[in-house]
Short mmCIF file of C-alpha atoms in Angstrom, two decimals:
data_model
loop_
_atom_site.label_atom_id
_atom_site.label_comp_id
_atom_site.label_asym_id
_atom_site.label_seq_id
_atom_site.Cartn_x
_atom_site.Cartn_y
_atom_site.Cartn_z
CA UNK M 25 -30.60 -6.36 23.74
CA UNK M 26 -31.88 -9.86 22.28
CA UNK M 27 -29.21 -11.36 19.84
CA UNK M 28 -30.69 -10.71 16.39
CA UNK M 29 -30.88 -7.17 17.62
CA UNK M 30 -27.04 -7.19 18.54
CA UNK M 31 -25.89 -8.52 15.30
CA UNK M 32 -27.85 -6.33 13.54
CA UNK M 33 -26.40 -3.33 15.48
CA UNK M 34 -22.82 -5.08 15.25
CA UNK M 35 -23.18 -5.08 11.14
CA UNK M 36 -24.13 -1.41 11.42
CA UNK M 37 -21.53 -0.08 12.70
CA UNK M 38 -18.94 -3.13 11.14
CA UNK M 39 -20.19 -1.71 7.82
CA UNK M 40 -20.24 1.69 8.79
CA UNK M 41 -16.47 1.94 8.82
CA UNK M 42 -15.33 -1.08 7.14
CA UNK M 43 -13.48 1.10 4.28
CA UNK M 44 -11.47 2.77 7.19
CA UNK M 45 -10.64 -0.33 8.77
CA UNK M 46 -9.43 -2.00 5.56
CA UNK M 47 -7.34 0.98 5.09
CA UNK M 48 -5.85 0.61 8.36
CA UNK M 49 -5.28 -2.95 7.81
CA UNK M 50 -3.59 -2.97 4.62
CA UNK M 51 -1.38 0.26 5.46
CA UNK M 52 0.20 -2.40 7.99
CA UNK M 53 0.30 -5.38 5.52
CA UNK M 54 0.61 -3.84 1.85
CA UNK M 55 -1.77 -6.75 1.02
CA UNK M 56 -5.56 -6.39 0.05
CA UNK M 57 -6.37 -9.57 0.35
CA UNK M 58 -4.56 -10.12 3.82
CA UNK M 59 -6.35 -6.78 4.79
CA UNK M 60 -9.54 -8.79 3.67
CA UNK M 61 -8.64 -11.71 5.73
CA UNK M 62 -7.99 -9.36 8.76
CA UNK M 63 -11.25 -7.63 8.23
CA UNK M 64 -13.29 -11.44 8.26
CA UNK M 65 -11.20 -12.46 11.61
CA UNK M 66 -12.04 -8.69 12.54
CA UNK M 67 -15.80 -9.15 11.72
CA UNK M 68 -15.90 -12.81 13.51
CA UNK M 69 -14.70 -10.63 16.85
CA UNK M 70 -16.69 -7.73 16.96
CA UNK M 71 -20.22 -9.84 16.67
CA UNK M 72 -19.52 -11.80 20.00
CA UNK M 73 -18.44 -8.46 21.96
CA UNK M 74 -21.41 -6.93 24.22
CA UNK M 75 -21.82 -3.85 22.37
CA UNK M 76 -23.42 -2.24 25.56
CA UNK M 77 -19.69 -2.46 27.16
CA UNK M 78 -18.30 -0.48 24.01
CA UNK M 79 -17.81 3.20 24.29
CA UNK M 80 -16.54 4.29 20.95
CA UNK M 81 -16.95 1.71 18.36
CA UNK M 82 -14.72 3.48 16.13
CA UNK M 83 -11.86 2.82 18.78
CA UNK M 84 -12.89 -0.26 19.50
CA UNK M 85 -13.17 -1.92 15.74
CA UNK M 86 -9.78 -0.39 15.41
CA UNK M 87 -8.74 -1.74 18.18
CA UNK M 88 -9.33 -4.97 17.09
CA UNK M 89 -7.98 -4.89 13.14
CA UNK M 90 -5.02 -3.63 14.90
CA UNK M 91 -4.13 -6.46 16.64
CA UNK M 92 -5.07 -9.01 14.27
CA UNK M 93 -3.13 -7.03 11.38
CA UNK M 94 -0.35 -7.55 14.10
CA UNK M 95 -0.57 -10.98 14.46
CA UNK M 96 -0.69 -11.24 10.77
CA UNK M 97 2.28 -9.01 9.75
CA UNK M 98 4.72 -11.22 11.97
CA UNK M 99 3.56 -14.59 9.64
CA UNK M 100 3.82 -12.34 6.72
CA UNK M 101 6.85 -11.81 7.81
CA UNK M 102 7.89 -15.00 7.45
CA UNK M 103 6.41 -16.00 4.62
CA UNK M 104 7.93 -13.14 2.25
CA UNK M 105 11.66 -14.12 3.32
CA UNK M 106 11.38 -17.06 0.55
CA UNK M 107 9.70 -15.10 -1.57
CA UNK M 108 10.98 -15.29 -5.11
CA UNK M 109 12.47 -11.44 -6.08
CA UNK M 110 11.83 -8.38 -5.03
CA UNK M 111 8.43 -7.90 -3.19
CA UNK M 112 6.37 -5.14 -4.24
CA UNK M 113 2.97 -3.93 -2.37
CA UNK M 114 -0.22 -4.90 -3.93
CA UNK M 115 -1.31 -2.26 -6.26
CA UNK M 116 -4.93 -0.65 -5.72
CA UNK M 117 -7.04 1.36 -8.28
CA UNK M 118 -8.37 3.92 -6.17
CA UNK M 119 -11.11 6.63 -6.49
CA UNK M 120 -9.79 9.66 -7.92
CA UNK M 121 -10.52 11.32 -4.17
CA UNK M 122 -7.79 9.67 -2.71
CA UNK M 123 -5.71 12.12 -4.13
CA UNK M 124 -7.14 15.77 -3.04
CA UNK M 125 -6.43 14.00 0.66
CA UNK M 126 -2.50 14.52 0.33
CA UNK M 127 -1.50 12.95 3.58
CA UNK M 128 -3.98 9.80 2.83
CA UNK M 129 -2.08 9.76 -1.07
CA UNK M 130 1.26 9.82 0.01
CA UNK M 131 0.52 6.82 2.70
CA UNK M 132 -1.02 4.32 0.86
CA UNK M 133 1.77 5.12 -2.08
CA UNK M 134 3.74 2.52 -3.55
CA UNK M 135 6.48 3.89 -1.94
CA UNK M 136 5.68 4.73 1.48
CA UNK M 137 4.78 1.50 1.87
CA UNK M 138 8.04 0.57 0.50
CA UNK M 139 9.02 2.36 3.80
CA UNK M 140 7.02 0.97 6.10
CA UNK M 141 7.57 -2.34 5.25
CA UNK M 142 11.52 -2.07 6.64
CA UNK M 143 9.57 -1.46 10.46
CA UNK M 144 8.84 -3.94 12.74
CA UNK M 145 5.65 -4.39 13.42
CA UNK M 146 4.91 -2.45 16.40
CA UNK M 147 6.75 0.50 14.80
CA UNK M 148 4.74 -0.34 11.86
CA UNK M 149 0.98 -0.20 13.73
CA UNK M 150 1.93 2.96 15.67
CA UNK M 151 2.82 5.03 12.78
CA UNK M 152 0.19 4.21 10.63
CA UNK M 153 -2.37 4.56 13.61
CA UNK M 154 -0.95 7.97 14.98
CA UNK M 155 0.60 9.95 11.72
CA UNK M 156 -1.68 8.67 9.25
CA UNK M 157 -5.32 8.27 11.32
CA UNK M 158 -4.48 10.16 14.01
CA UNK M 159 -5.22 8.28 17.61
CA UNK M 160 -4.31 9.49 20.53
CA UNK M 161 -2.01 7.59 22.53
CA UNK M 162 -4.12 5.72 24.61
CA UNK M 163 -6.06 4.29 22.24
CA UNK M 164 -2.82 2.94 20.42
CA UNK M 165 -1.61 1.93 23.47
CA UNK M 166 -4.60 -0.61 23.99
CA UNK M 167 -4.63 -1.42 20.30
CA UNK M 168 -0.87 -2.58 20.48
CA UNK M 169 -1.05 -3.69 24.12
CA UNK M 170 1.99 -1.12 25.02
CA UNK M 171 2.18 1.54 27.53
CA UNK M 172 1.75 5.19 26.80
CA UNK M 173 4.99 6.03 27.37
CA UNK M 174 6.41 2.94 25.38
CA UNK M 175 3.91 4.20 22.52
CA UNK M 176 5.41 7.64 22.28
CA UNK M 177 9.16 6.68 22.29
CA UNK M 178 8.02 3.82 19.16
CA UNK M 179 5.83 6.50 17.58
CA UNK M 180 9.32 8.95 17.84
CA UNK M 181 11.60 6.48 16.64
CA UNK M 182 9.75 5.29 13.62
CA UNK M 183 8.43 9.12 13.01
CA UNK M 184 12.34 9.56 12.08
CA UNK M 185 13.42 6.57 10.92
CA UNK M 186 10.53 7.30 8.28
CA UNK M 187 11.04 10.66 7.49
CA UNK M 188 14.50 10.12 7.02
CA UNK M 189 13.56 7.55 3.96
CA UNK M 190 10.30 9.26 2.61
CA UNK M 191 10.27 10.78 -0.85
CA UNK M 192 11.78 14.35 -0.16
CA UNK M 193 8.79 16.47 -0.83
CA UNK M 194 5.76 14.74 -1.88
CA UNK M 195 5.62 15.11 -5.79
CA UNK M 196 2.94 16.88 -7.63
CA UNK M 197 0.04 14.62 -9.46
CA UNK M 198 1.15 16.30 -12.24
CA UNK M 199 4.91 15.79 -11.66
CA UNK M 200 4.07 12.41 -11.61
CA UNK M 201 1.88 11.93 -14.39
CA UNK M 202 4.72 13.47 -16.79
CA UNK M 203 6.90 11.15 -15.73
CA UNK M 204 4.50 7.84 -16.19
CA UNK M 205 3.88 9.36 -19.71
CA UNK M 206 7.07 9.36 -20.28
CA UNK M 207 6.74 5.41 -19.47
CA UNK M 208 3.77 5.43 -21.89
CA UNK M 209 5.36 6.57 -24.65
CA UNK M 210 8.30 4.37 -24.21
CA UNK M 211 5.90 1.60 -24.20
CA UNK M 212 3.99 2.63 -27.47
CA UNK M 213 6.60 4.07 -29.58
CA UNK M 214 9.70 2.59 -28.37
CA UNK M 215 11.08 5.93 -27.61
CA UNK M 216 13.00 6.13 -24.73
CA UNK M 217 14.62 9.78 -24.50
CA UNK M 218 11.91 10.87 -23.07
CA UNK M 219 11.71 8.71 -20.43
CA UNK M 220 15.46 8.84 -20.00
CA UNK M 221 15.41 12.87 -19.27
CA UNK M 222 13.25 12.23 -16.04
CA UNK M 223 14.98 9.62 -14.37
CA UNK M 224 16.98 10.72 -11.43
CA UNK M 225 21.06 9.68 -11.31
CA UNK M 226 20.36 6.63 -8.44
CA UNK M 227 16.85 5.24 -10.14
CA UNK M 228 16.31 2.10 -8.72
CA UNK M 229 13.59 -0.24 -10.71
CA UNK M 230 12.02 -3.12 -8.84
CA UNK M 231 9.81 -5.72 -10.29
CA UNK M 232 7.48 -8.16 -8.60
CA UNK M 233 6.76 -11.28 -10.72
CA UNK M 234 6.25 -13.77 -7.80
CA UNK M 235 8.24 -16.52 -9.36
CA UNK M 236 5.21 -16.87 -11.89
CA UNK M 237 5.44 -14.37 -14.09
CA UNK M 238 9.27 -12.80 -15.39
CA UNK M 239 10.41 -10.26 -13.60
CA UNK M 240 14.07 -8.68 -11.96
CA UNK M 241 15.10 -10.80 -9.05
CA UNK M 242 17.02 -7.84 -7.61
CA UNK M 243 16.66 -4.16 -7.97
CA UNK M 244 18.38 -2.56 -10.64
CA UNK M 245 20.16 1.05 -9.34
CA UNK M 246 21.45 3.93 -11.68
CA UNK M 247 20.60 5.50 -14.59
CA UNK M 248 22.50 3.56 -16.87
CA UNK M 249 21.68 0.31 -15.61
CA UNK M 250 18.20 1.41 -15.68
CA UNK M 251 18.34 2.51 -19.41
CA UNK M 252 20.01 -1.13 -20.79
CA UNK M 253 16.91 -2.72 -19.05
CA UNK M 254 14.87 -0.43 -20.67
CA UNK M 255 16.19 -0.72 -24.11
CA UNK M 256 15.34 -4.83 -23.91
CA UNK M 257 12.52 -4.31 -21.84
CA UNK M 258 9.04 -5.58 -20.91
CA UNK M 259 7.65 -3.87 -23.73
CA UNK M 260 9.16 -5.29 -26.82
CA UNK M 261 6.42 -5.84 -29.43
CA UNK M 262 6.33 -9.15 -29.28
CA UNK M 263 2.15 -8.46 -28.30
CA UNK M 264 -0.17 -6.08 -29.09
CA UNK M 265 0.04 -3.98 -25.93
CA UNK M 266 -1.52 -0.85 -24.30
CA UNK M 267 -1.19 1.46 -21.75
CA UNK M 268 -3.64 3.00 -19.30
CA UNK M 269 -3.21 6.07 -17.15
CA UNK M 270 -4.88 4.83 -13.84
CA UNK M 271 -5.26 6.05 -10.42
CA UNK M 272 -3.32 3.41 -8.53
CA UNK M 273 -2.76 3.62 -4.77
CA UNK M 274 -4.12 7.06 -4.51
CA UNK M 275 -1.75 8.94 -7.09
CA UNK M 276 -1.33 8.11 -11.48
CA UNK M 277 -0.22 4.90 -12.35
CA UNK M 278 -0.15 2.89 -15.20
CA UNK M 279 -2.01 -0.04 -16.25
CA UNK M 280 -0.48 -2.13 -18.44
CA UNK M 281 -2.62 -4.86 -20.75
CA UNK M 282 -1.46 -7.58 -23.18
CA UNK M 283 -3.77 -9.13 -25.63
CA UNK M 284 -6.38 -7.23 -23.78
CA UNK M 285 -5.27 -9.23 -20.51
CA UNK M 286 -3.73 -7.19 -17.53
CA UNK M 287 -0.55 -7.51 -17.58
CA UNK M 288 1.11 -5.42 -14.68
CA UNK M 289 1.04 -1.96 -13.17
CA UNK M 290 3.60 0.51 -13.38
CA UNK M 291 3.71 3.12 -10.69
CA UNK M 292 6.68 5.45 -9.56
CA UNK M 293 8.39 7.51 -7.11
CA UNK M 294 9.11 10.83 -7.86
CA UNK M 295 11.43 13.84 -6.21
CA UNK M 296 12.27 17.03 -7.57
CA UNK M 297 10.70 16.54 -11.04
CA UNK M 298 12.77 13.25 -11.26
CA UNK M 299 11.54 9.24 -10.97
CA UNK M 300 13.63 8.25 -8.42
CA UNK M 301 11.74 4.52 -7.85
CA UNK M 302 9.80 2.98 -10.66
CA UNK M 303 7.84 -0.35 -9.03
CA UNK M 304 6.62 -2.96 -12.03
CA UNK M 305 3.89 -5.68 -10.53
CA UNK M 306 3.50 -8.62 -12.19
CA UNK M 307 2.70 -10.89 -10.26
CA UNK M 308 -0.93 -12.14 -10.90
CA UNK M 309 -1.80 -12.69 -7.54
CA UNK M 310 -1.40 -9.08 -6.62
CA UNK M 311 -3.91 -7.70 -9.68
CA UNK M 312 -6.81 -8.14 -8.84
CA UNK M 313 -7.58 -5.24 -6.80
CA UNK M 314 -6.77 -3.13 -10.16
CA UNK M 315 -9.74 -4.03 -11.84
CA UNK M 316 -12.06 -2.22 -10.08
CA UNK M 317 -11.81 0.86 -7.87
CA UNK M 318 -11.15 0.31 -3.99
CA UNK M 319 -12.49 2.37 -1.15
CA UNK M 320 -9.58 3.87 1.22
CA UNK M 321 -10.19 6.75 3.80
CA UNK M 322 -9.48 7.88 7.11
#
């Protein structure tokens, strides 16, 4: 195969199943634009291998986003320990598809990946790879450069360390929709009864501001604690605001505009009719991916 040949084939097939790979890559890095950066260094790889030694390029691009969302996740790592506040997940506006694939919802949620975040990052990569895309273990085993039997005993582990932290039963689009407009009413008439009657006992509200815009630099837990924040909270009409109801990491969400400017995103956690996590990004490096729709699958 001449080389104009190969990296035509090589784009192909990159392009062919870029949306899964970025999906895979930020599902281990809660970051769109680190998943971007993973799927360039990604990209830069895959166009030097000799595609005539690749049996399954599906296996083989995931292969590689694996391990380079691996080395990327231990610098993140890093990095987010001087972070200023709480650190939230960057928000996506997704197709309204997302959302009839329950598993695929629930694991690119704000709060699943919440979750995932407390793994290490070998825990991290198998989960995602075997519980949310399904590999067998052999192919994780190459993509994280473990053994089989080392994959299955991380892949056990973190399959209960997550389930014991997940949402119990996944909430209802519907569920969760009443509850953000709940949120939206609080925001456009001030009235907060409403949204008090769906917040669970232990709420805990997070904001991510990034040390640029104003946010809470810790969480704050309970229901009363929660309702004195909201009383003097982000909404005070001291702009003309308005509220969306958005799609946002594959289940509703709310998007939140001041002076016509986005402003945040609002999006919750909710069990047993109740929010039980409500997760506020500010931060204006982390909204850009909420202006227009973004592609995830499996």
């Amino acid at each position: 195969m001449d080389s104009v040949d190969s990296v035509d084939s090589a784009t192909e097939a990159f392009v062919a199943h870029r949306n899964l790979l970025f999906t895979v890559a930020y599902e281990m890095l809660g970051s769109a634009a680190d998943a971007e950066d993973v799927l360039q260094e990604t990209w830069l790889r895959w166009v030097d291998v000799d595609l005539d030694t690749v049996r399954e390029e599906r296996a083989y691009l995931v292969r590689i986003v694996t391990r380079q969302a691996l080395d990327r996740l231990r610098t993140l790592g890093r990095r987010r320990e001087s972070y200023v506040g709480p650190w939230l997940p960057e928000p996506l506006l997704t197709t309204p598809d997302v959302a009839e694939d329950v598993e695929l919802a629930d694991s690119v949620s704000m709060a699943m990946l919440l979750v995932l975040e407390t793994l290490q990052p070998t825990e991290r990569a198998v989960f995602v790879l075997r519980e949310v895309f399904d590999l067998d273990y052999d192919e994780i085993a190459e993509a994280v450069g473990k053994s089989q039997a080392a994959v299955r005993q991380i892949a056990y582990r973190a399959r209960a360390y997550v389930a014991a932290r997940r949402p119990r039963g996944i909430a209802s689009p519907a569920e969760t929709r009443a509850a953000l407009q709940a949120f939206q009413r609080a925001v456009e008439t001030g009235d907060l009864q409403s949204l008090l009657d769906v917040l669970a006992p232990d709420v805990v509200a997070l904001s991510d501001g990034g040390g640029v815009r104003h946010a809470l630099l810790r969480p704050v837990v309970g229901i009363d604690n929660v309702a004195r924040l909201l009383a003097v909270g982000w909404w005070k009409r001291d702009a003309e605001r308005s509220v969306e109801l958005v799609q946002i990491n594959g289940g509703p969400g709310l998007l939140v505009r001041v002076d016509g400017e986005i402003d945040g995103v609002v999006a919750v956690r909710v069990e047993n009719g109740y929010v039980t996590g409500a997760y506020h990004v500010r931060n204006p490096e982390k909204l850009s991916r909420v202006e227009r729709e973004t592609v995830v699958t499996r």
